Amino acid sequence: MPETNPPSRTGLAFGGDYNPEQWPEAVWSEDVRLMREAGVTMVSVGIFSWALLEPAPGTYEFGWLDRVLDLLHENGIRVDLGTPTVAPPAWFYRERPEALPVTADGTRHAFGSRGAICHSNTHYRAAAASITTRLATRYADHPALALWHVHNEYGVPVSACYCASCAAHFRRWLADTHGTVDALNEAWGTAFWGQHYTGFDQVDPPRVTPTVGNPAQALDYRRFADATMRENFVAERDILHRLAPGVPVTTNFMTALSQCDSVDYWAWGREVDLVTNDHYLMTDGRRTHVNLAMAADLTRSVADGAPWLLLEHSTSGVNWQPRNPAKAPGQMARNSLSHVARGSEGALFFQWRQSRRGAEKFHSSMLPHAGTDSRVWREVVELGSSVGALAPVAGTRTVADVAVLWDWHSWWAQNLQWRPSEDHDARERADTFYEALYDRHLTVDFAHPESDLSAYPLVVVPALYLMTEAAAENVRRYVESGGTLLVSYFSGIVDEHDAVHDGPCPGALRDVLGLTVEEFSPLLQGERVRITGPDGSELTGDVWTEFVVPRGAETVWTYADGLTAGHPAVTRHALGAGSAWYVSTRLGAEGLDTLIASAADDARIAPRADLPRDVEVVRRTGESGTFVFAVNHTGSDAKVTLDAHGTELLTGERAAGRLAVPAGTVRVVRLDA
């Protein structure tokens, strides 16, 4: 990775997507005047502008973009400049209709949306490289340029294509990945159902078949599709590195499990110069601020703990959900500063000026249809001032308490067909475990199963169906060295090829957990089981039970009824200097809190009983100091205990002992050195 400059010269970035091509040029001066009023420091430009930059093959019109960048620079606003390769022009598809992606059932998508791309298509790759080269050559030295923004939201809405070009590319990828066709047959278990291959030329993508196809083939195709998109990103990134050295290159992720399931962000995080993310609230009745915190923690973890940047979120409602409510007064600021608390180097929105036309004209913006005499605008201006006041936070890192193991490959594998119960959902378990940790006021790092875990007193495994031998050895060393491990059911079952580990389940984890599972016993829809503790207390599980046989582990909770009555439901295994907990049923919020409390006691993590529910406290620390973020998502005033005196950055007031956090507000204290 080359040495790069930060996206914001001083402090945190504030702004959003700017699409001046949607408006008469006379509007641009008003835009930048209002941007300055709002405290905007950076905007994203040109992401969907290919058709205007190259209106015909080899014919370029950069004049309008020159004027936009010059105007922004004159007004002190830096630019996140897009390569517009997410939306090739109509003329390109007219010439190369084969670049449109094909679904598994053979349907070819049509032009007229965005992201309609076969990432294996050589003509698309050549055209993308050409426009990227032109942009880099022209704007590498432009003083407004802060950041390169390649493509847009890879994997959304299309990640995999099943055309003939992809089939040929897939065969090459398989040969590179597996080496020989014999190794492929072994990895895929093709002896089952007579699927044996004698040459790579016989292999096709996992298109529609009469019944369930080969799960290992489907898993490899998910990996191939992700790797193919990443190849295209790297190709553009390398052009930009060569022609514009020193300018960081990114692409906007969508790490929230509620928004993208087709991208291995652990792999992508290693390829970008700066991790950036888009996050939108899923207004499905859940506590949306918990999903936000989870996405921010996951994004920071993909960045290996380094500061990252929130490149898109919404000022108020979105337009693509069945129902799109507005944000409540103050919610926009809470959302934005919650991301900052968890590591973002600022807060940017989609988009600056609300569109009058197109599919997203009802999506909220910084400057809404209602104009400057509106609640949203007033809150935007106030937020801009707040982000400016938090300049000293830039460059610091968020401090985590515990780790959650997560792997996109495992999620892909578990979501394949014909699993023991369709009611078991990896995302649901991850969401629920995270929410339980959040409610105990623990800040979470996510970790790859093979990464160093030694910094964490507690590691939680909510859903890790696929687990490599290397990951198993990693968690065993972690526990033996004194760590506390908490594992949920149906974890450690298969290897990287979706083959069940040799011997009893949970194969990769049976030694560290000190038990075997003789048989899974999923519950029918609506069924419940009671489990009892040593003190006679009861918890309720659903969806899943197992016949667990301790092999060194002690039984802590026992099934009280159902087919598994009398068998262990929760176990604890002392191993080396640490301990490993296992729960073999799906517990709800109350049960998970009880379980996590026990594991946290093992890990010597003190509870934060002084904090009300939905008041989050997160720390960032670095050379510029230690900052305590207190975010009150409730309708009541709260007080937060501080372990040192400090200055509250948003009000300028001194803070000592107990920090008052009014209902619905955020307070940020810089602790005295």
XYZ file of C-alpha atoms in Angstrom:
673
model
C 0.000 0.000 0.000
C 1.516 3.374 -0.938
C 1.970 6.245 1.485
C -1.232 8.266 1.351
C -2.612 11.564 2.541
C -5.696 11.673 4.825
C -9.041 12.461 3.163
C -9.514 15.469 5.430
C -6.557 17.813 5.901
C -7.651 18.713 9.426
C -10.276 17.200 11.645
C -13.176 15.017 10.520
C -14.823 14.939 7.096
C -18.399 16.177 6.645
C -20.456 16.216 3.449
C -22.033 13.810 1.011
C -22.566 12.641 -2.560
C -22.744 15.648 -4.880
C -24.384 15.177 -8.278
C -24.185 18.575 -10.019
C -24.843 16.962 -13.401
C -28.483 16.595 -12.313
C -28.873 20.377 -12.064
C -28.400 23.476 -14.252
C -24.947 24.983 -13.859
C -26.528 28.113 -12.403
C -27.391 26.078 -9.281
C -23.776 25.100 -8.553
C -22.757 28.402 -6.987
C -25.731 28.218 -4.646
C -24.727 24.662 -3.764
C -21.214 25.566 -2.672
C -22.455 28.644 -0.779
C -24.821 26.438 1.216
C -22.140 23.780 1.644
C -19.958 26.379 3.349
C -22.893 27.394 5.551
C -23.365 23.759 6.565
C -19.674 23.183 7.276
C -19.163 20.715 4.416
C -15.501 19.741 3.964
C -15.709 16.921 1.405
C -18.101 15.662 -1.283
C -18.191 12.591 -3.516
C -18.425 13.443 -7.220
C -18.793 11.629 -10.532
C -19.832 8.173 -9.332
C -22.570 7.742 -11.973
C -21.210 10.089 -14.664
C -19.667 7.796 -17.262
C -22.266 8.593 -19.933
C -21.604 12.334 -19.536
C -17.822 12.027 -19.341
C -17.653 9.720 -22.370
C -20.839 10.373 -24.408
C -19.547 8.269 -27.313
C -16.743 5.708 -27.551
C -13.445 7.564 -27.232
C -15.112 10.996 -27.072
C -14.615 12.782 -23.764
C -16.253 15.834 -22.204
C -14.453 16.797 -19.001
C -15.183 20.524 -19.091
C -18.167 20.378 -16.765
C -16.249 18.262 -14.236
C -13.271 20.642 -14.445
C -15.566 23.511 -13.502
C -17.150 21.572 -10.625
C -13.812 20.575 -9.092
C -12.406 24.074 -9.497
C -15.480 25.588 -7.856
C -15.281 23.185 -4.934
C -11.581 23.853 -4.470
C -12.104 27.605 -4.506
C -14.528 27.130 -1.639
C -12.265 24.901 0.436
C -14.164 21.661 -0.231
C -12.189 18.505 -0.967
C -13.335 15.815 -3.393
C -13.812 12.071 -3.245
C -13.648 11.494 -7.004
C -15.478 8.497 -8.415
C -14.517 6.207 -11.239
C -17.989 5.777 -12.786
C -17.589 2.095 -13.611
C -20.737 0.984 -11.770
C -22.891 2.429 -14.573
C -21.543 1.938 -18.126
C -23.271 4.086 -20.785
C -26.122 2.951 -23.019
C -23.820 3.041 -26.050
C -21.516 0.506 -24.378
C -24.319 -2.007 -23.840
C -25.604 -1.388 -27.368
C -22.186 -2.461 -28.665
C -21.573 -5.161 -26.010
C -24.888 -6.616 -24.806
C -22.968 -9.664 -23.582
C -21.572 -7.473 -20.772
C -25.009 -7.529 -19.129
C -25.168 -10.200 -16.404
C -27.093 -13.468 -16.682
C -29.010 -15.070 -13.804
C -28.694 -18.713 -12.763
C -31.842 -19.554 -14.734
C -30.455 -18.000 -17.946
C -32.211 -14.612 -17.908
C -30.079 -11.716 -19.114
C -30.616 -8.425 -17.276
C -31.419 -5.317 -19.306
C -29.885 -1.843 -19.294
C -31.662 0.849 -17.291
C -30.575 0.478 -13.674
C -27.125 0.388 -12.083
C -24.583 -2.328 -11.382
C -25.760 -4.445 -14.333
C -22.287 -5.849 -14.991
C -20.716 -9.160 -15.863
C -17.429 -8.745 -14.029
C -15.766 -11.412 -16.184
C -16.493 -9.588 -19.426
C -13.229 -8.504 -21.082
C -14.870 -5.613 -22.937
C -16.225 -4.175 -19.691
C -12.808 -4.550 -18.074
C -11.106 -2.753 -20.940
C -13.662 0.083 -20.967
C -13.422 0.480 -17.167
C -9.627 0.651 -17.346
C -9.844 3.234 -20.136
C -12.160 5.689 -18.341
C -10.214 5.252 -15.095
C -6.960 6.029 -16.887
C -8.467 9.158 -18.462
C -9.723 10.419 -15.107
C -6.457 9.726 -13.308
C -4.412 11.379 -16.027
C -6.551 14.511 -15.948
C -7.153 14.935 -12.207
C -4.178 13.328 -10.420
C -2.759 16.728 -9.500
C -5.998 18.614 -8.922
C -5.730 20.376 -5.551
C -9.289 19.402 -4.562
C -8.598 15.668 -4.902
C -8.651 13.946 -1.488
C -9.688 10.405 -2.300
C -10.415 8.095 -5.242
C -13.772 6.291 -5.088
C -13.722 3.202 -7.336
C -17.074 1.905 -8.634
C -19.930 1.908 -6.084
C -21.141 -0.687 -3.577
C -19.674 -3.802 -5.184
C -22.040 -6.746 -4.794
C -25.181 -4.587 -4.817
C -27.441 -5.344 -6.601
C -25.605 -8.018 -8.666
C -22.536 -9.976 -7.641
C -22.668 -13.214 -9.637
C -23.216 -13.738 -13.353
C -23.739 -17.167 -14.952
C -22.946 -16.458 -18.614
C -20.522 -18.307 -20.894
C -17.726 -15.804 -20.162
C -18.145 -16.417 -16.445
C -18.122 -20.168 -17.011
C -14.760 -19.940 -18.783
C -13.399 -17.598 -16.111
C -14.693 -19.908 -13.356
C -12.830 -22.866 -14.882
C -9.586 -20.868 -14.899
C -10.188 -19.799 -11.310
C -10.832 -23.407 -10.262
C -7.628 -24.559 -11.931
C -5.678 -21.842 -10.130
C -7.400 -22.563 -6.817
C -7.401 -26.379 -6.785
C -4.522 -27.165 -9.133
C -5.836 -30.433 -10.575
C -9.224 -31.826 -11.436
C -8.589 -34.670 -8.968
C -8.152 -32.109 -6.202
C -11.368 -30.432 -7.330
C -13.251 -33.749 -7.186
C -11.936 -34.345 -3.676
C -12.826 -30.848 -2.477
C -16.320 -30.961 -3.938
C -17.059 -34.569 -2.986
C -18.143 -35.341 -6.551
C -18.381 -39.067 -5.810
C -21.777 -38.140 -4.361
C -24.589 -38.319 -6.957
C -22.147 -39.244 -9.722
C -20.788 -35.709 -10.311
C -17.168 -36.746 -11.025
C -15.228 -34.594 -13.540
C -12.348 -35.685 -15.741
C -11.476 -32.168 -16.946
C -12.062 -28.568 -15.922
C -13.768 -27.998 -19.270
C -16.714 -30.086 -18.006
C -17.435 -27.711 -15.098
C -20.145 -25.064 -15.370
C -21.403 -22.450 -12.929
C -24.060 -23.742 -10.514
C -26.999 -22.937 -12.743
C -30.570 -24.086 -12.056
C -30.772 -27.875 -11.593
C -33.750 -30.201 -11.018
C -33.004 -30.440 -7.290
C -30.297 -29.256 -4.926
C -26.919 -29.000 -6.612
C -23.448 -29.574 -5.218
C -23.065 -27.330 -2.132
C -19.265 -27.127 -2.403
C -19.598 -25.997 -6.022
C -22.113 -23.316 -4.975
C -19.785 -22.173 -2.182
C -16.829 -21.928 -4.549
C -18.947 -19.898 -6.970
C -19.702 -17.391 -4.210
C -15.946 -17.126 -3.665
C -15.296 -16.818 -7.383
C -17.885 -14.055 -7.851
C -16.435 -12.111 -4.935
C -12.864 -12.599 -6.188
C -13.848 -11.505 -9.706
C -15.328 -8.228 -8.475
C -12.189 -7.733 -6.404
C -9.990 -8.305 -9.472
C -11.765 -5.426 -11.191
C -11.360 -3.171 -8.181
C -7.644 -3.968 -7.956
C -7.199 -3.258 -11.680
C -8.680 0.230 -11.273
C -6.860 0.810 -7.994
C -3.504 -0.033 -9.549
C -4.099 2.424 -12.407
C -4.871 5.137 -9.867
C -1.850 4.283 -7.721
C 0.393 4.497 -10.776
C -0.983 7.749 -12.179
C -1.947 9.512 -8.922
C 0.555 8.316 -6.298
C -0.161 9.401 -2.742
C -3.924 9.760 -3.179
C -5.743 7.024 -1.224
C -8.069 4.679 -3.142
C -11.225 3.203 -1.691
C -14.581 1.736 -2.625
C -17.657 2.052 -0.452
C -18.461 -1.116 1.470
C -21.838 -2.160 2.861
C -20.697 -4.203 5.847
C -24.048 -4.378 7.665
C -25.294 -7.960 7.522
C -28.723 -6.478 6.774
C -27.498 -4.900 3.540
C -24.945 -7.077 1.717
C -24.209 -10.795 1.928
C -22.112 -11.366 -1.214
C -18.769 -9.754 -0.313
C -15.954 -11.096 1.871
C -15.018 -7.826 3.502
C -12.040 -9.360 5.332
C -10.427 -9.829 1.908
C -11.551 -6.440 0.584
C -10.286 -4.615 3.657
C -6.753 -5.649 2.736
C -7.035 -4.107 -0.742
C -8.247 -0.557 -0.034
C -6.095 2.287 1.254
C -8.929 3.522 3.451
C -11.933 1.468 4.536
C -15.186 3.320 3.856
C -18.751 2.222 4.445
C -22.360 3.010 3.543
C -24.997 2.358 6.197
C -28.764 2.751 6.100
C -31.206 2.059 8.920
C -33.421 -0.985 8.420
C -36.733 0.279 9.778
C -38.219 -3.154 10.442
C -39.255 -2.613 14.041
C -35.868 -3.448 15.504
C -33.726 -1.087 17.562
C -32.072 0.548 14.585
C -29.257 2.094 16.619
C -28.049 -1.395 17.591
C -27.775 -2.449 13.947
C -25.910 0.811 13.310
C -23.443 0.154 16.128
C -22.895 -3.387 14.877
C -22.195 -2.197 11.325
C -19.776 0.450 12.577
C -17.936 -2.068 14.757
C -17.755 -4.501 11.860
C -16.434 -1.798 9.528
C -13.751 -0.784 12.040
C -12.776 -4.439 12.403
C -12.445 -4.843 8.629
C -10.091 -1.840 8.846
C -8.038 -3.800 11.416
C -8.965 -1.290 14.089
C -7.763 1.737 12.131
C -9.957 4.801 11.603
C -12.359 4.456 8.665
C -14.889 6.742 6.986
C -18.692 6.711 6.822
C -19.149 7.594 3.151
C -22.946 7.364 2.970
C -25.910 7.357 5.300
C -29.226 9.218 5.278
C -30.280 12.485 6.853
C -33.814 11.115 7.292
C -35.918 8.497 5.484
C -34.791 6.351 2.563
C -36.915 5.336 -0.418
C -36.312 1.641 -1.054
C -37.948 -0.076 1.930
C -41.647 -1.010 2.047
C -42.178 1.817 4.542
C -39.717 4.697 4.902
C -40.316 6.769 8.034
C -38.488 10.018 8.700
C -35.855 10.176 11.394
C -36.949 11.759 14.655
C -35.524 15.142 15.640
C -31.941 14.656 16.807
C -31.701 11.142 15.399
C -29.535 12.178 12.455
C -26.892 13.596 14.807
C -27.029 10.539 17.081
C -26.631 8.233 14.088
C -23.744 10.238 12.670
C -21.826 10.617 15.921
C -22.386 6.967 16.858
C -20.423 6.066 13.736
C -17.715 8.539 14.756
C -17.582 7.031 18.252
C -16.925 3.635 16.709
C -14.073 4.802 14.523
C -15.331 6.830 11.568
C -13.265 9.844 10.545
C -16.392 11.815 9.770
C -19.943 11.578 8.479
C -21.038 11.859 4.849
C -24.507 11.389 3.397
C -26.312 10.328 0.279
C -26.835 12.912 -0.995
C -26.252 16.703 -0.967
C -29.275 17.997 -2.930
C -32.427 15.894 -3.135
C -33.066 14.687 -6.686
C -36.164 15.774 -8.607
C -36.028 12.820 -11.007
C -35.017 9.196 -11.014
C -35.473 6.272 -8.674
C -34.177 8.024 -5.555
C -36.107 11.290 -5.666
C -37.841 10.460 -2.382
C -34.578 9.570 -0.615
C -33.683 12.204 1.974
C -30.729 14.540 1.507
C -28.743 17.263 3.207
C -30.597 19.923 1.198
C -34.167 18.600 0.885
C -36.964 19.557 -1.506
C -38.243 21.731 1.351
C -35.094 23.844 1.113
C -33.271 25.667 3.882
C -36.429 26.510 5.824
C -36.726 22.924 7.043
C -35.921 20.828 10.079
C -33.521 18.603 8.140
C -31.471 21.565 6.907
C -31.245 23.103 10.360
C -30.096 19.789 11.804
C -27.525 19.397 9.002
C -26.044 22.819 9.807
C -25.957 22.018 13.523
C -24.319 18.643 12.834
C -21.707 20.268 10.634
C -20.743 22.477 13.552
C -20.573 19.458 15.873
C -18.370 17.489 13.502
C -16.072 20.510 13.268
C -15.832 20.676 17.071
C -14.673 17.060 17.165
C -11.550 17.727 15.096
C -9.216 16.495 17.891
C -10.796 13.023 17.664
C -9.319 12.449 14.181
C -6.741 9.684 14.047
C -7.670 8.087 17.370
C -8.809 4.477 17.693
C -11.889 2.961 19.293
C -11.252 0.756 22.337
C -13.037 -2.637 22.321
C -13.891 -4.924 25.235
C -14.676 -8.254 23.549
C -14.471 -9.966 20.171
C -17.065 -11.730 18.032
C -15.811 -14.240 15.466
C -17.365 -13.757 12.033
C -16.596 -15.204 8.598
C -18.486 -14.441 5.394
C -17.476 -17.809 3.893
C -19.137 -19.568 6.816
C -22.279 -17.448 6.321
C -22.357 -18.363 2.635
C -21.944 -22.061 3.423
C -24.579 -22.131 6.145
C -27.101 -20.446 3.841
C -26.863 -23.217 1.256
C -29.793 -25.584 0.896
C -30.683 -28.665 2.895
C -29.470 -27.756 6.350
C -31.051 -29.331 9.466
C -33.418 -26.385 10.022
C -34.341 -23.395 7.890
C -35.174 -21.557 11.135
C -31.505 -21.377 12.122
C -30.142 -18.145 10.695
C -26.505 -17.098 11.087
C -27.364 -13.437 10.744
C -30.073 -13.694 13.404
C -27.609 -15.281 15.841
C -24.964 -12.662 15.101
C -27.525 -9.858 15.539
C -28.891 -11.308 18.777
C -25.517 -12.034 20.382
C -24.323 -8.566 19.398
C -27.430 -6.983 20.898
C -26.868 -8.883 24.150
C -23.265 -7.629 24.320
C -24.431 -4.099 23.452
C -26.963 -4.207 26.271
C -24.148 -5.097 28.663
C -22.387 -1.937 27.392
C -19.500 -3.873 25.856
C -17.792 -2.492 22.758
C -17.230 -5.230 20.190
C -14.460 -5.946 17.732
C -15.268 -8.519 15.060
C -12.429 -10.900 14.263
C -11.620 -13.417 11.556
C -11.457 -16.906 13.092
C -7.758 -17.225 12.231
C -6.723 -13.789 13.565
C -4.857 -13.013 16.785
C -7.318 -13.092 19.704
C -4.891 -12.578 22.568
C -6.042 -8.992 23.307
C -9.597 -10.040 24.219
C -10.679 -11.467 27.582
C -13.857 -12.841 25.969
C -14.433 -14.180 22.448
C -17.981 -14.986 21.310
C -18.865 -17.343 18.426
C -22.536 -16.815 17.510
C -22.541 -18.765 14.212
C -19.457 -20.366 12.704
C -20.730 -23.405 10.811
C -17.615 -23.478 8.589
C -14.311 -23.588 10.448
C -10.840 -24.419 9.190
C -8.297 -26.479 11.105
C -6.193 -23.326 11.435
C -9.117 -21.510 13.070
C -9.704 -24.435 15.440
C -6.058 -24.400 16.492
C -6.231 -20.625 16.927
C -9.164 -20.711 19.359
C -7.651 -23.667 21.240
C -4.445 -21.677 21.839
C -6.552 -18.690 22.878
C -8.406 -20.656 25.563
C -5.342 -22.523 26.805
C -3.592 -19.164 27.227
C -6.319 -17.881 29.521
C -9.092 -16.651 27.258
C -12.815 -17.228 27.711
C -14.704 -18.619 24.698
C -18.495 -18.701 24.266
C -19.814 -20.803 21.358
C -23.345 -21.189 20.018
C -24.754 -24.314 18.399
C -24.035 -25.574 14.845
C -20.509 -24.166 14.890
C -17.317 -25.942 13.824
C -19.255 -28.443 11.712
C -17.574 -28.347 8.269
C -14.230 -27.448 6.715
C -13.558 -24.846 4.010
C -15.051 -27.161 1.343
C -18.321 -27.733 3.259
C -17.189 -31.263 4.185
C -18.108 -32.427 7.690
C -15.008 -32.667 9.839
C -13.940 -36.250 10.479
C -15.469 -37.737 13.613
C -18.269 -36.508 15.860
C -19.561 -32.946 15.739
C -18.674 -30.228 16.463
C -15.538 -31.458 14.709
C -13.303 -28.392 14.695
C -14.406 -27.387 18.197
C -15.025 -30.644 20.040
C -11.629 -30.680 21.812
C -11.720 -27.070 22.981
C -15.363 -27.466 24.088
C -14.727 -30.853 25.712
C -17.813 -32.524 24.267
C -19.334 -34.321 21.307
C -22.754 -33.995 19.710
C -24.329 -37.338 18.896
C -27.242 -35.870 16.976
C -28.881 -32.584 16.071
C -32.532 -32.348 17.061
C -34.045 -29.178 15.563
C -37.426 -28.142 16.892
C -40.575 -27.723 14.898
C -41.926 -24.249 14.263
C -43.310 -22.805 17.498
C -41.817 -25.506 19.736
C -40.025 -24.452 22.930
C -37.844 -26.248 25.460
C -37.063 -25.407 29.055
C -33.549 -25.592 30.423
C -32.764 -25.557 34.132
C -29.745 -24.313 36.029
C -28.089 -25.641 39.165
C -30.092 -23.227 41.304
C -33.394 -24.352 39.793
C -33.784 -21.286 37.568
C -35.249 -21.758 34.112
C -34.585 -20.398 30.645
C -36.379 -21.063 27.363
C -34.889 -22.163 24.057
C -36.337 -22.687 20.606
C -35.360 -23.689 17.016
C -32.584 -26.112 17.977
C -31.540 -28.772 20.488
C -28.765 -31.362 20.506
C -27.790 -34.605 22.186
C -24.601 -33.379 23.858
C -22.154 -35.790 25.498
C -19.584 -34.166 27.821
C -15.992 -35.299 27.212
C -14.369 -33.245 29.936
C -16.871 -30.394 30.030
C -19.153 -29.862 33.011
C -22.908 -29.487 32.591
C -24.155 -26.072 33.715
C -27.740 -26.055 32.357
C -29.834 -29.113 31.461
C -32.779 -29.704 29.127
C -35.888 -30.099 31.286
C -38.246 -31.329 28.579
C -38.455 -32.300 24.940
C -36.610 -35.096 23.158
C -33.292 -34.063 24.712
C -34.623 -33.913 28.307
C -31.885 -34.750 30.795
C -29.070 -33.936 28.383
C -26.711 -30.952 28.764
C -27.922 -27.678 27.236
C -25.075 -25.421 28.385
C -21.596 -26.652 29.262
C -18.315 -25.193 30.492
C -14.911 -26.729 29.777
C -11.809 -25.700 31.717
C -8.867 -25.935 29.337
C -5.379 -24.748 30.262
C -5.695 -21.329 31.877
C -9.039 -20.550 30.215
C -12.564 -21.830 29.726
C -14.908 -22.614 26.845
C -18.692 -22.326 27.126
C -21.171 -24.002 24.768
C -24.923 -23.474 24.326
C -26.779 -26.050 22.237
C -30.143 -24.294 21.878
C -31.288 -20.885 20.666
C -31.702 -18.554 23.616
C -33.564 -15.280 23.471
C -32.451 -12.004 25.003
C -32.974 -12.984 28.664
C -31.239 -16.332 28.304
C -28.327 -14.892 26.360
C -27.834 -12.181 28.971
C -27.622 -14.830 31.684
C -25.173 -16.884 29.653
C -22.980 -13.923 28.694
C -22.958 -12.768 32.318
C -21.495 -16.129 33.345
C -18.886 -16.060 30.594
C -18.045 -12.417 31.395
C -17.473 -13.382 35.032
C -15.016 -16.027 33.846
C -13.310 -13.350 31.745
C -13.258 -10.929 34.708
C -15.245 -8.297 32.810
C -16.986 -6.034 35.302
C -20.638 -5.173 34.553
C -21.674 -1.559 33.817
C -24.718 -1.526 36.056
C -24.649 2.271 36.245
C -25.614 2.726 32.592
C -29.261 2.710 31.480
C -30.348 0.610 28.528
C -29.814 2.373 25.184
C -27.229 4.778 26.567
C -23.983 3.762 24.915
C -20.518 4.779 26.072
C -17.584 4.268 23.722
C -13.963 5.401 23.945
C -11.514 6.559 21.308
C -7.881 7.081 22.227
C -4.658 8.149 20.543
C -1.908 10.733 20.525
C -4.422 13.583 20.796
C -5.970 12.138 23.958
C -8.791 9.936 25.219
C -12.365 10.761 24.224
C -15.504 9.382 25.860
C -18.596 9.341 23.617
C -21.925 9.097 25.444
C -24.930 8.586 23.171
C -28.390 8.731 24.734
C -30.933 6.976 22.500
C -33.688 7.285 25.115
C -36.344 9.861 25.875
C -34.999 10.482 29.387
C -31.979 12.378 30.652
C -29.096 10.196 31.777
C -25.856 10.486 33.720
C -22.617 8.724 32.841
C -19.788 8.120 35.316
C -16.380 9.422 34.204
C -13.118 8.112 35.609
C -11.362 11.470 35.055
C -12.177 15.129 34.575
C -12.379 16.560 31.092
C -13.927 19.024 28.656
C -17.126 18.341 26.739
C -16.308 19.242 23.134
C -19.814 20.022 21.839
C -20.738 22.486 24.591
C -17.321 23.548 25.888
C -18.390 22.746 29.462
C -16.152 21.093 32.033
C -17.104 17.548 33.038
C -16.216 15.868 36.305
C -17.463 12.739 38.023
C -20.899 12.442 36.459
C -21.614 13.603 32.899
C -25.167 14.748 32.167
C -26.424 13.464 28.800
C -29.847 14.955 27.978
C -32.466 12.799 26.271
C -31.696 12.080 22.628
C -28.316 13.809 22.628
C -24.614 13.038 22.313
C -21.821 14.252 24.563
C -18.101 13.842 23.856
C -15.609 14.419 26.664
C -11.895 14.859 26.094
C -10.375 13.547 29.309
C -7.631 15.548 30.943
C -4.173 14.093 30.418
